[in-house]
């Protein structure tokens, strides 16, 4: 036992991270096959097979894969013809990539505050933020919870806007029984390591037409079009965004278990609600997520801490780790308060719900390899930490 622990405490259970990928032996064997084949990347058989399976999963729509969810969204904006002078509306509560890609294509990010219950973009505020220069919307399905898709697409149709769905966290989520990705305009997924389906790094874009798919292929590899034996031309500015066959092999392995993964995450989320109990919010002042069963893929299980001051979350996260060996995360800090966005004119007070939740949201462990007992351990730890007031100052280490 280390000296920093209270002498009365039992030995800590092994560290429980907030997220951990599960890669099965079949997948590892398939990656080995790719490595032995000599065809590691570009134009290899695994990427096209993965794209075919994804297309089937998304109701036959065209799908193209890339090397990140970030470039997937950037390419979607380019396909939509978004550029300088155009405004794109999104939420301040997302991974910063969502807003960065708007700047990458030279357009202007416009934020609309979140709904504190769903923690997703507030569609009333989104509609109020539309100007004659608005060209597109990027809704984010935080933690795997979609926005009201009927309302979203009614707004888009009314104002003639493209939608690039940041469904990075929503692989396997549904809206009225239909898969996210099987409906909608352009839908972007990430296969980054923490996501429900991972390729290590990667992403895919669900498109509307073959023409868009051809454009996506150009943007992902230097704008190149090949023809005949040695024909090559470049007619748009593309980048280096292709997925490797190594990554696609991991994705093909993950596709086999995705339904089981989604079901297990849902059962763990159910167990969280059961263990926290109906009095949790009244007892602790913290807030549970919306119990969106049958819709969310439960990518993240996030609670909102009681607002006891500027260090409430740091104190909570540190004590969860130091006293219980339980990891946690925060998804996300409000984007508009980052220095680069402040330099663009954004400041405190513009999006109060995002600012509050950006300070107080905590992501608890939830991943496929977790057991019900792990959930019980996390709930015990959260209850213990919240039963004493969170300190308002960070003690010196
Ligand atoms: C993961 C994620 C991204 C970015 O995906 P990368 O694959 O890491 O580039 C974008 N938006 C959200 C909401 C995400 O969770």
mmCIF file of C-alpha atoms and ligand atoms in Angstrom:
data_model
loop_
_atom_site.group_PDB
_atom_site.id
_atom_site.type_symbol
_atom_site.label_atom_id
_atom_site.label_comp_id
_atom_site.label_asym_id
_atom_site.label_seq_id
_atom_site.Cartn_x
_atom_site.Cartn_y
_atom_site.Cartn_z
ATOM 1 C CA UNK A 1 0.000 0.000 0.000
ATOM 2 C CA UNK A 2 1.430 3.394 -0.928
ATOM 3 C CA UNK A 3 1.949 6.042 1.706
ATOM 4 C CA UNK A 4 -0.479 8.491 0.095
ATOM 5 C CA UNK A 5 -3.481 6.252 0.735
ATOM 6 C CA UNK A 6 -5.424 6.458 4.000
ATOM 7 C CA UNK A 7 -4.279 3.583 6.205
ATOM 8 C CA UNK A 8 -7.854 2.313 6.624
ATOM 9 C CA UNK A 9 -8.536 1.807 2.918
ATOM 10 C CA UNK A 10 -8.607 -1.648 1.373
ATOM 11 C CA UNK A 11 -6.262 -2.308 -1.572
ATOM 12 C CA UNK A 12 -7.687 -0.637 -4.663
ATOM 13 C CA UNK A 13 -9.272 -2.749 -7.376
ATOM 14 C CA UNK A 14 -7.507 -2.585 -10.772
ATOM 15 C CA UNK A 15 -7.827 0.685 -12.685
ATOM 16 C CA UNK A 16 -11.088 0.943 -14.633
ATOM 17 C CA UNK A 17 -10.725 3.339 -17.589
ATOM 18 C CA UNK A 18 -13.735 5.208 -19.007
ATOM 19 C CA UNK A 19 -13.249 3.518 -22.382
ATOM 20 C CA UNK A 20 -11.340 0.545 -23.768
ATOM 21 C CA UNK A 21 -11.540 -1.132 -27.196
ATOM 22 C CA UNK A 22 -12.273 -4.845 -27.566
ATOM 23 C CA UNK A 23 -10.423 -6.421 -30.504
ATOM 24 C CA UNK A 24 -11.136 -10.158 -30.803
ATOM 25 C CA UNK A 25 -8.719 -12.873 -31.962
ATOM 26 C CA UNK A 26 -10.422 -13.253 -35.379
ATOM 27 C CA UNK A 27 -9.788 -9.560 -36.018
ATOM 28 C CA UNK A 28 -6.163 -9.827 -34.936
ATOM 29 C CA UNK A 29 -5.767 -12.811 -37.298
ATOM 30 C CA UNK A 30 -7.336 -10.824 -40.158
ATOM 31 C CA UNK A 31 -4.920 -7.942 -39.555
ATOM 32 C CA UNK A 32 -2.071 -10.481 -39.638
ATOM 33 C CA UNK A 33 -3.353 -11.714 -43.027
ATOM 34 C CA UNK A 34 -3.336 -8.186 -44.401
ATOM 35 C CA UNK A 35 0.206 -7.617 -43.147
ATOM 36 C CA UNK A 36 1.362 -10.872 -44.777
ATOM 37 C CA UNK A 37 -0.476 -10.134 -48.046
ATOM 38 C CA UNK A 38 1.802 -7.223 -48.901
ATOM 39 C CA UNK A 39 -1.200 -5.060 -49.835
ATOM 40 C CA UNK A 40 -1.384 -2.748 -46.850
ATOM 41 C CA UNK A 41 -3.222 0.231 -48.202
ATOM 42 C CA UNK A 42 -4.598 2.074 -51.180
ATOM 43 C CA UNK A 43 -6.977 0.138 -53.391
ATOM 44 C CA UNK A 44 -6.674 -2.983 -51.270
ATOM 45 C CA UNK A 45 -9.550 -5.466 -51.025
ATOM 46 C CA UNK A 46 -10.412 -4.829 -47.359
ATOM 47 C CA UNK A 47 -11.378 -1.168 -47.720
ATOM 48 C CA UNK A 48 -13.848 -1.889 -50.518
ATOM 49 C CA UNK A 49 -15.276 -4.876 -48.637
ATOM 50 C CA UNK A 50 -15.673 -2.739 -45.497
ATOM 51 C CA UNK A 51 -17.397 -0.033 -47.586
ATOM 52 C CA UNK A 52 -19.778 -2.640 -49.037
ATOM 53 C CA UNK A 53 -20.679 -3.919 -45.571
ATOM 54 C CA UNK A 54 -21.194 -0.404 -44.281
ATOM 55 C CA UNK A 55 -23.378 0.404 -47.278
ATOM 56 C CA UNK A 56 -25.536 -2.655 -46.538
ATOM 57 C CA UNK A 57 -25.713 -1.620 -42.861
ATOM 58 C CA UNK A 58 -26.914 1.837 -43.940
ATOM 59 C CA UNK A 59 -29.707 0.608 -46.205
ATOM 60 C CA UNK A 60 -27.727 0.490 -49.458
ATOM 61 C CA UNK A 61 -26.598 4.138 -49.453
ATOM 62 C CA UNK A 62 -23.129 4.908 -50.910
ATOM 63 C CA UNK A 63 -20.376 4.872 -48.230
ATOM 64 C CA UNK A 64 -16.713 5.883 -48.471
ATOM 65 C CA UNK A 65 -14.035 5.394 -45.809
ATOM 66 C CA UNK A 66 -11.317 7.818 -44.705
ATOM 67 C CA UNK A 67 -8.512 7.931 -42.150
ATOM 68 C CA UNK A 68 -10.409 10.005 -39.544
ATOM 69 C CA UNK A 69 -13.855 11.246 -38.620
ATOM 70 C CA UNK A 70 -12.472 14.768 -38.829
ATOM 71 C CA UNK A 71 -11.476 14.634 -42.510
ATOM 72 C CA UNK A 72 -14.760 12.820 -43.198
ATOM 73 C CA UNK A 73 -16.681 15.926 -42.079
ATOM 74 C CA UNK A 74 -14.316 18.276 -43.878
ATOM 75 C CA UNK A 75 -14.806 16.333 -47.113
ATOM 76 C CA UNK A 76 -18.584 16.383 -46.625
ATOM 77 C CA UNK A 77 -18.466 20.188 -46.392
ATOM 78 C CA UNK A 78 -16.340 20.327 -49.583
ATOM 79 C CA UNK A 79 -18.778 18.026 -51.408
ATOM 80 C CA UNK A 80 -21.594 20.389 -50.331
ATOM 81 C CA UNK A 81 -19.602 23.261 -51.833
ATOM 82 C CA UNK A 82 -19.248 25.093 -48.516
ATOM 83 C CA UNK A 83 -16.477 27.712 -48.436
ATOM 84 C CA UNK A 84 -15.574 31.327 -47.713
ATOM 85 C CA UNK A 85 -18.571 33.573 -47.019
ATOM 86 C CA UNK A 86 -20.758 30.653 -45.946
ATOM 87 C CA UNK A 87 -22.016 30.181 -42.395
ATOM 88 C CA UNK A 88 -22.316 26.717 -40.847
ATOM 89 C CA UNK A 89 -24.260 26.261 -37.598
ATOM 90 C CA UNK A 90 -23.180 23.769 -34.952
ATOM 91 C CA UNK A 91 -23.076 23.158 -31.181
ATOM 92 C CA UNK A 92 -20.391 24.362 -28.746
ATOM 93 C CA UNK A 93 -20.513 20.993 -26.941
ATOM 94 C CA UNK A 94 -18.609 18.652 -29.225
ATOM 95 C CA UNK A 95 -15.079 17.546 -29.907
ATOM 96 C CA UNK A 96 -13.348 20.651 -31.321
ATOM 97 C CA UNK A 97 -13.014 18.878 -34.685
ATOM 98 C CA UNK A 98 -16.663 19.679 -35.427
ATOM 99 C CA UNK A 99 -15.997 23.431 -35.480
ATOM 100 C CA UNK A 100 -12.428 23.196 -36.794
ATOM 101 C CA UNK A 101 -13.569 21.608 -40.081
ATOM 102 C CA UNK A 102 -15.805 24.627 -40.732
ATOM 103 C CA UNK A 103 -12.735 26.854 -40.463
ATOM 104 C CA UNK A 104 -10.664 24.386 -42.535
ATOM 105 C CA UNK A 105 -12.922 24.898 -45.565
ATOM 106 C CA UNK A 106 -12.817 28.674 -45.068
ATOM 107 C CA UNK A 107 -16.399 29.012 -43.843
ATOM 108 C CA UNK A 108 -17.662 30.771 -40.691
ATOM 109 C CA UNK A 109 -18.696 28.742 -37.638
ATOM 110 C CA UNK A 110 -21.904 29.871 -35.944
ATOM 111 C CA UNK A 111 -22.879 28.278 -32.626
ATOM 112 C CA UNK A 112 -26.321 27.654 -31.183
ATOM 113 C CA UNK A 113 -26.616 26.763 -27.488
ATOM 114 C CA UNK A 114 -27.584 23.285 -26.276
ATOM 115 C CA UNK A 115 -30.741 21.922 -24.713
ATOM 116 C CA UNK A 116 -29.667 21.084 -21.120
ATOM 117 C CA UNK A 117 -31.804 17.923 -21.080
ATOM 118 C CA UNK A 118 -30.511 16.266 -24.267
ATOM 119 C CA UNK A 119 -27.185 18.198 -24.177
ATOM 120 C CA UNK A 120 -27.488 18.356 -27.984
ATOM 121 C CA UNK A 121 -27.970 21.513 -30.070
ATOM 122 C CA UNK A 122 -31.269 23.270 -29.219
ATOM 123 C CA UNK A 123 -33.219 23.247 -32.485
ATOM 124 C CA UNK A 124 -35.144 26.440 -31.619
ATOM 125 C CA UNK A 125 -31.852 28.247 -31.085
ATOM 126 C CA UNK A 126 -30.465 26.673 -34.238
ATOM 127 C CA UNK A 127 -33.364 28.021 -36.276
ATOM 128 C CA UNK A 128 -32.959 31.462 -34.678
ATOM 129 C CA UNK A 129 -29.271 31.502 -35.733
ATOM 130 C CA UNK A 130 -30.063 31.058 -39.457
ATOM 131 C CA UNK A 131 -29.125 34.047 -41.652
ATOM 132 C CA UNK A 132 -29.168 34.547 -45.439
ATOM 133 C CA UNK A 133 -25.525 33.339 -45.425
ATOM 134 C CA UNK A 134 -26.260 30.038 -43.647
ATOM 135 C CA UNK A 135 -25.527 27.103 -45.966
ATOM 136 C CA UNK A 136 -25.268 24.065 -43.707
ATOM 137 C CA UNK A 137 -25.905 22.605 -40.262
ATOM 138 C CA UNK A 138 -23.673 20.158 -38.371
ATOM 139 C CA UNK A 139 -25.768 18.559 -35.607
ATOM 140 C CA UNK A 140 -23.797 16.375 -33.174
ATOM 141 C CA UNK A 141 -25.339 13.268 -31.601
ATOM 142 C CA UNK A 142 -23.576 13.574 -28.265
ATOM 143 C CA UNK A 143 -23.083 10.274 -26.440
ATOM 144 C CA UNK A 144 -25.004 8.605 -29.293
ATOM 145 C CA UNK A 145 -28.289 10.435 -28.732
ATOM 146 C CA UNK A 146 -29.719 11.803 -31.999
ATOM 147 C CA UNK A 147 -31.448 15.193 -32.166
ATOM 148 C CA UNK A 148 -35.124 15.273 -33.213
ATOM 149 C CA UNK A 149 -34.460 14.223 -36.806
ATOM 150 C CA UNK A 150 -37.944 15.102 -38.094
ATOM 151 C CA UNK A 151 -37.626 18.643 -36.795
ATOM 152 C CA UNK A 152 -33.977 18.957 -37.956
ATOM 153 C CA UNK A 153 -34.813 18.022 -41.545
ATOM 154 C CA UNK A 154 -37.955 20.184 -41.537
ATOM 155 C CA UNK A 155 -35.745 23.181 -40.629
ATOM 156 C CA UNK A 156 -33.154 22.222 -43.268
ATOM 157 C CA UNK A 157 -35.818 21.876 -45.965
ATOM 158 C CA UNK A 158 -37.550 25.133 -45.009
ATOM 159 C CA UNK A 159 -34.300 27.119 -45.264
ATOM 160 C CA UNK A 160 -32.633 25.157 -48.097
ATOM 161 C CA UNK A 161 -29.690 23.989 -45.969
ATOM 162 C CA UNK A 162 -27.372 21.008 -46.320
ATOM 163 C CA UNK A 163 -26.931 18.800 -43.256
ATOM 164 C CA UNK A 164 -23.628 17.138 -42.379
ATOM 165 C CA UNK A 165 -24.492 14.915 -39.427
ATOM 166 C CA UNK A 166 -21.633 14.514 -36.949
ATOM 167 C CA UNK A 167 -22.655 10.976 -36.053
ATOM 168 C CA UNK A 168 -19.104 10.188 -34.833
ATOM 169 C CA UNK A 169 -20.605 8.809 -31.622
ATOM 170 C CA UNK A 170 -23.845 7.414 -33.065
ATOM 171 C CA UNK A 171 -22.895 4.177 -34.868
ATOM 172 C CA UNK A 172 -25.836 1.848 -34.111
ATOM 173 C CA UNK A 173 -28.161 4.587 -32.832
ATOM 174 C CA UNK A 174 -31.642 4.836 -34.325
ATOM 175 C CA UNK A 175 -34.409 7.359 -34.911
ATOM 176 C CA UNK A 176 -37.961 5.970 -35.003
ATOM 177 C CA UNK A 177 -36.558 2.510 -35.671
ATOM 178 C CA UNK A 178 -34.318 3.613 -38.549
ATOM 179 C CA UNK A 179 -30.543 3.566 -38.243
ATOM 180 C CA UNK A 180 -28.687 6.855 -38.055
ATOM 181 C CA UNK A 181 -26.871 6.862 -41.395
ATOM 182 C CA UNK A 182 -29.663 5.018 -43.211
ATOM 183 C CA UNK A 183 -31.622 8.288 -43.271
ATOM 184 C CA UNK A 184 -30.669 11.934 -43.692
ATOM 185 C CA UNK A 185 -28.312 13.944 -45.911
ATOM 186 C CA UNK A 186 -24.541 13.348 -45.483
ATOM 187 C CA UNK A 187 -23.743 11.368 -42.331
ATOM 188 C CA UNK A 188 -20.231 11.211 -40.868
ATOM 189 C CA UNK A 189 -18.958 8.514 -38.500
ATOM 190 C CA UNK A 190 -15.636 8.198 -36.662
ATOM 191 C CA UNK A 191 -13.804 4.935 -35.986
ATOM 192 C CA UNK A 192 -11.362 6.495 -33.522
ATOM 193 C CA UNK A 193 -10.315 4.115 -30.765
ATOM 194 C CA UNK A 194 -12.925 5.135 -28.173
ATOM 195 C CA UNK A 195 -15.871 4.896 -30.563
ATOM 196 C CA UNK A 196 -18.355 1.980 -30.438
ATOM 197 C CA UNK A 197 -16.828 0.596 -33.647
ATOM 198 C CA UNK A 198 -13.120 1.292 -34.120
ATOM 199 C CA UNK A 199 -10.467 0.880 -36.806
ATOM 200 C CA UNK A 200 -7.782 2.450 -34.580
ATOM 201 C CA UNK A 201 -8.241 5.692 -36.496
ATOM 202 C CA UNK A 202 -10.736 6.155 -39.311
ATOM 203 C CA UNK A 203 -14.136 7.312 -40.388
ATOM 204 C CA UNK A 204 -16.807 6.905 -43.034
ATOM 205 C CA UNK A 205 -19.222 9.141 -44.849
ATOM 206 C CA UNK A 206 -22.687 8.049 -45.947
ATOM 207 C CA UNK A 207 -23.635 9.858 -49.155
ATOM 208 C CA UNK A 208 -26.707 10.446 -51.288
ATOM 209 C CA UNK A 209 -25.546 9.720 -54.830
ATOM 210 C CA UNK A 210 -22.803 8.051 -56.888
ATOM 211 C CA UNK A 211 -21.703 11.527 -58.021
ATOM 212 C CA UNK A 212 -21.052 12.486 -54.398
ATOM 213 C CA UNK A 213 -19.201 9.191 -53.865
ATOM 214 C CA UNK A 214 -16.910 9.922 -56.831
ATOM 215 C CA UNK A 215 -16.187 13.382 -55.404
ATOM 216 C CA UNK A 216 -15.463 11.820 -52.007
ATOM 217 C CA UNK A 217 -12.912 9.493 -53.628
ATOM 218 C CA UNK A 218 -11.196 12.452 -55.262
ATOM 219 C CA UNK A 219 -11.056 14.525 -52.099
ATOM 220 C CA UNK A 220 -9.596 11.634 -50.149
ATOM 221 C CA UNK A 221 -6.646 11.124 -52.491
ATOM 222 C CA UNK A 222 -5.168 14.302 -53.998
ATOM 223 C CA UNK A 223 -8.089 14.897 -56.386
ATOM 224 C CA UNK A 224 -6.886 12.088 -58.618
ATOM 225 C CA UNK A 225 -9.007 10.326 -61.255
ATOM 226 C CA UNK A 226 -7.442 7.324 -62.985
ATOM 227 C CA UNK A 227 -8.471 5.850 -66.339
ATOM 228 C CA UNK A 228 -7.236 3.103 -68.658
ATOM 229 C CA UNK A 229 -3.787 1.642 -67.982
ATOM 230 C CA UNK A 230 -1.851 4.827 -67.309
ATOM 231 C CA UNK A 231 -4.424 7.637 -67.452
ATOM 232 C CA UNK A 232 -4.375 10.106 -64.556
ATOM 233 C CA UNK A 233 -5.830 13.565 -64.043
ATOM 234 C CA UNK A 234 -6.398 15.948 -61.141
ATOM 235 C CA UNK A 235 -9.354 18.359 -61.327
ATOM 236 C CA UNK A 236 -10.013 19.262 -57.656
ATOM 237 C CA UNK A 237 -7.718 19.892 -54.682
ATOM 238 C CA UNK A 238 -7.763 16.737 -52.579
ATOM 239 C CA UNK A 239 -5.677 15.581 -49.628
ATOM 240 C CA UNK A 240 -4.229 12.370 -48.217
ATOM 241 C CA UNK A 241 -7.199 10.940 -46.383
ATOM 242 C CA UNK A 242 -7.472 7.310 -47.512
ATOM 243 C CA UNK A 243 -8.066 4.434 -45.090
ATOM 244 C CA UNK A 244 -5.488 1.626 -44.974
ATOM 245 C CA UNK A 245 -6.388 -2.033 -45.534
ATOM 246 C CA UNK A 246 -4.995 -2.684 -42.043
ATOM 247 C CA UNK A 247 -7.605 -0.351 -40.549
ATOM 248 C CA UNK A 248 -10.383 -1.758 -42.749
ATOM 249 C CA UNK A 249 -9.552 -5.297 -41.540
ATOM 250 C CA UNK A 250 -10.083 -4.135 -37.956
ATOM 251 C CA UNK A 251 -13.381 -2.538 -39.046
ATOM 252 C CA UNK A 252 -14.548 -5.762 -40.726
ATOM 253 C CA UNK A 253 -13.838 -7.638 -37.495
ATOM 254 C CA UNK A 254 -15.713 -5.028 -35.465
ATOM 255 C CA UNK A 255 -18.752 -5.181 -37.793
ATOM 256 C CA UNK A 256 -19.312 -8.807 -36.710
ATOM 257 C CA UNK A 257 -19.884 -7.809 -33.094
ATOM 258 C CA UNK A 258 -21.464 -4.351 -33.400
ATOM 259 C CA UNK A 259 -25.014 -5.507 -32.601
ATOM 260 C CA UNK A 260 -23.786 -7.366 -29.508
ATOM 261 C CA UNK A 261 -21.734 -4.311 -28.516
ATOM 262 C CA UNK A 262 -24.750 -2.002 -28.790
ATOM 263 C CA UNK A 263 -26.957 -4.428 -26.829
ATOM 264 C CA UNK A 264 -24.367 -4.856 -24.062
ATOM 265 C CA UNK A 265 -23.813 -1.093 -23.765
ATOM 266 C CA UNK A 266 -27.558 -0.628 -23.461
ATOM 267 C CA UNK A 267 -27.775 -3.222 -20.695
ATOM 268 C CA UNK A 268 -24.880 -1.573 -18.823
ATOM 269 C CA UNK A 269 -26.628 1.807 -19.140
ATOM 270 C CA UNK A 270 -29.821 0.235 -17.760
ATOM 271 C CA UNK A 271 -27.797 -1.087 -14.848
ATOM 272 C CA UNK A 272 -26.357 2.385 -14.204
ATOM 273 C CA UNK A 273 -29.886 3.812 -13.911
ATOM 274 C CA UNK A 274 -30.973 0.932 -11.660
ATOM 275 C CA UNK A 275 -27.943 1.265 -9.380
ATOM 276 C CA UNK A 276 -28.051 5.056 -9.098
ATOM 277 C CA UNK A 277 -31.724 4.686 -8.220
ATOM 278 C CA UNK A 278 -34.615 7.129 -8.518
ATOM 279 C CA UNK A 279 -33.339 9.309 -5.649
ATOM 280 C CA UNK A 280 -29.833 9.881 -7.069
ATOM 281 C CA UNK A 281 -30.506 13.373 -8.429
ATOM 282 C CA UNK A 282 -32.315 14.579 -5.280
ATOM 283 C CA UNK A 283 -29.666 12.997 -3.049
ATOM 284 C CA UNK A 284 -26.585 14.376 -4.812
ATOM 285 C CA UNK A 285 -27.660 17.351 -6.928
ATOM 286 C CA UNK A 286 -26.064 15.642 -9.952
ATOM 287 C CA UNK A 287 -27.995 14.936 -13.175
ATOM 288 C CA UNK A 288 -28.264 11.637 -15.032
ATOM 289 C CA UNK A 289 -28.479 11.446 -18.835
ATOM 290 C CA UNK A 290 -31.792 11.174 -20.665
ATOM 291 C CA UNK A 291 -32.845 7.488 -20.469
ATOM 292 C CA UNK A 292 -33.019 7.249 -24.276
ATOM 293 C CA UNK A 293 -33.381 3.477 -24.526
ATOM 294 C CA UNK A 294 -34.147 2.158 -27.999
ATOM 295 C CA UNK A 295 -32.605 5.274 -29.595
ATOM 296 C CA UNK A 296 -29.120 5.878 -28.195
ATOM 297 C CA UNK A 297 -26.242 3.462 -28.758
ATOM 298 C CA UNK A 298 -24.948 4.476 -25.295
ATOM 299 C CA UNK A 299 -21.594 5.626 -26.606
ATOM 300 C CA UNK A 300 -21.034 7.545 -23.357
ATOM 301 C CA UNK A 301 -22.697 7.603 -19.946
ATOM 302 C CA UNK A 302 -22.415 11.177 -18.702
ATOM 303 C CA UNK A 303 -23.559 12.783 -15.476
ATOM 304 C CA UNK A 304 -23.648 16.517 -14.784
ATOM 305 C CA UNK A 305 -22.088 17.380 -11.407
ATOM 306 C CA UNK A 306 -23.621 19.788 -8.899
ATOM 307 C CA UNK A 307 -22.088 23.245 -9.404
ATOM 308 C CA UNK A 308 -19.992 23.669 -6.258
ATOM 309 C CA UNK A 309 -17.439 25.945 -7.898
ATOM 310 C CA UNK A 310 -14.755 26.149 -10.558
ATOM 311 C CA UNK A 311 -12.845 23.052 -9.408
ATOM 312 C CA UNK A 312 -15.851 20.792 -8.823
ATOM 313 C CA UNK A 313 -15.061 18.514 -11.763
ATOM 314 C CA UNK A 314 -11.299 18.389 -11.312
ATOM 315 C CA UNK A 315 -11.851 17.469 -7.664
ATOM 316 C CA UNK A 316 -14.461 14.831 -8.533
ATOM 317 C CA UNK A 317 -12.312 13.252 -11.261
ATOM 318 C CA UNK A 318 -9.200 13.207 -9.097
ATOM 319 C CA UNK A 319 -10.972 11.642 -6.138
ATOM 320 C CA UNK A 320 -12.669 9.042 -8.336
ATOM 321 C CA UNK A 321 -9.207 8.085 -9.575
ATOM 322 C CA UNK A 322 -7.168 8.415 -6.351
ATOM 323 C CA UNK A 323 -9.687 6.960 -3.900
ATOM 324 C CA UNK A 324 -11.417 4.380 -6.139
ATOM 325 C CA UNK A 325 -9.085 3.784 -9.124
ATOM 326 C CA UNK A 326 -11.934 4.636 -11.486
ATOM 327 C CA UNK A 327 -11.172 6.648 -14.638
ATOM 328 C CA UNK A 328 -13.437 9.293 -16.109
ATOM 329 C CA UNK A 329 -13.423 11.827 -18.914
ATOM 330 C CA UNK A 330 -15.142 15.032 -19.936
ATOM 331 C CA UNK A 331 -16.912 15.339 -23.300
ATOM 332 C CA UNK A 332 -16.628 18.232 -23.853
ATOM 333 C CA UNK A 333 -15.379 21.664 -22.862
ATOM 334 C CA UNK A 334 -17.332 24.402 -24.696
ATOM 335 C CA UNK A 335 -15.535 25.027 -28.004
ATOM 336 C CA UNK A 336 -16.268 28.759 -28.200
ATOM 337 C CA UNK A 337 -14.195 29.417 -25.063
ATOM 338 C CA UNK A 338 -10.952 28.021 -26.530
ATOM 339 C CA UNK A 339 -8.364 30.750 -27.219
ATOM 340 C CA UNK A 340 -8.554 30.383 -30.996
ATOM 341 C CA UNK A 341 -12.345 30.778 -30.960
ATOM 342 C CA UNK A 342 -12.181 33.702 -28.511
ATOM 343 C CA UNK A 343 -9.888 35.363 -31.059
ATOM 344 C CA UNK A 344 -12.731 35.014 -33.560
ATOM 345 C CA UNK A 345 -14.965 37.027 -31.195
ATOM 346 C CA UNK A 346 -16.653 34.368 -29.079
ATOM 347 C CA UNK A 347 -16.739 34.931 -25.331
ATOM 348 C CA UNK A 348 -18.231 33.843 -22.012
ATOM 349 C CA UNK A 349 -21.949 34.387 -21.568
ATOM 350 C CA UNK A 350 -22.879 33.725 -25.218
ATOM 351 C CA UNK A 351 -24.003 30.111 -24.689
ATOM 352 C CA UNK A 352 -24.704 29.682 -20.965
ATOM 353 C CA UNK A 353 -26.034 26.107 -21.057
ATOM 354 C CA UNK A 354 -22.984 24.935 -23.009
ATOM 355 C CA UNK A 355 -20.662 26.797 -20.658
ATOM 356 C CA UNK A 356 -22.259 25.226 -17.574
ATOM 357 C CA UNK A 357 -22.365 21.693 -18.953
ATOM 358 C CA UNK A 358 -18.880 22.114 -20.457
ATOM 359 C CA UNK A 359 -17.611 22.710 -16.900
ATOM 360 C CA UNK A 360 -19.662 20.040 -15.111
ATOM 361 C CA UNK A 361 -20.093 17.059 -17.427
ATOM 362 C CA UNK A 362 -18.263 13.860 -16.521
ATOM 363 C CA UNK A 363 -18.075 10.678 -18.570
ATOM 364 C CA UNK A 364 -18.207 7.488 -16.495
ATOM 365 C CA UNK A 365 -16.770 4.136 -17.643
ATOM 366 C CA UNK A 366 -18.852 2.348 -20.273
ATOM 367 C CA UNK A 367 -17.399 -0.123 -22.741
ATOM 368 C CA UNK A 368 -18.074 -3.582 -24.155
ATOM 369 C CA UNK A 369 -15.714 -5.511 -21.858
ATOM 370 C CA UNK A 370 -17.311 -4.079 -18.708
ATOM 371 C CA UNK A 371 -19.458 -6.204 -16.409
ATOM 372 C CA UNK A 372 -22.456 -5.364 -14.218
ATOM 373 C CA UNK A 373 -20.088 -5.588 -11.243
ATOM 374 C CA UNK A 374 -17.930 -2.851 -12.808
ATOM 375 C CA UNK A 375 -21.014 -0.634 -13.063
ATOM 376 C CA UNK A 376 -21.789 -1.301 -9.397
ATOM 377 C CA UNK A 377 -18.219 -0.383 -8.491
ATOM 378 C CA UNK A 378 -18.461 2.931 -10.403
ATOM 379 C CA UNK A 379 -21.820 3.783 -8.831
ATOM 380 C CA UNK A 380 -20.415 3.048 -5.355
ATOM 381 C CA UNK A 381 -17.435 5.299 -6.094
ATOM 382 C CA UNK A 382 -19.585 8.139 -7.489
ATOM 383 C CA UNK A 383 -21.936 7.950 -4.505
ATOM 384 C CA UNK A 384 -18.998 7.981 -2.076
ATOM 385 C CA UNK A 385 -17.347 10.998 -3.703
ATOM 386 C CA UNK A 386 -20.622 12.938 -3.993
ATOM 387 C CA UNK A 387 -21.616 12.161 -0.389
ATOM 388 C CA UNK A 388 -18.956 14.617 0.779
ATOM 389 C CA UNK A 389 -18.923 18.154 -0.588
ATOM 390 C CA UNK A 390 -16.568 18.613 -3.523
ATOM 391 C CA UNK A 391 -13.825 20.981 -2.478
ATOM 392 C CA UNK A 392 -13.724 24.362 -4.142
ATOM 393 C CA UNK A 393 -9.947 24.579 -4.384
ATOM 394 C CA UNK A 394 -7.449 22.154 -5.885
ATOM 395 C CA UNK A 395 -4.991 21.098 -3.154
ATOM 396 C CA UNK A 396 -1.324 21.327 -4.091
ATOM 397 C CA UNK A 397 0.080 17.963 -5.207
HETATM 398 C C1 LIG B 1 -14.486 11.365 -32.331
HETATM 399 C C2 LIG B 1 -15.261 12.549 -32.732
HETATM 400 C C3 LIG B 1 -14.922 13.357 -33.838
HETATM 401 C C4 LIG B 1 -13.636 13.221 -34.597
HETATM 402 O O1 LIG B 1 -13.333 11.989 -35.068
HETATM 403 P P1 LIG B 1 -11.807 11.576 -35.319
HETATM 404 O O2 LIG B 1 -11.953 10.233 -35.936
HETATM 405 O O3 LIG B 1 -11.096 11.576 -34.016
HETATM 406 O O4 LIG B 1 -11.231 12.562 -36.288
HETATM 407 C C5 LIG B 1 -15.751 14.393 -34.179
HETATM 408 N N1 LIG B 1 -16.872 14.654 -33.493
HETATM 409 C C6 LIG B 1 -17.224 13.928 -32.423
HETATM 410 C C7 LIG B 1 -18.485 14.274 -31.722
HETATM 411 C C8 LIG B 1 -16.430 12.867 -31.990
HETATM 412 O O5 LIG B 1 -16.786 12.169 -30.910
#
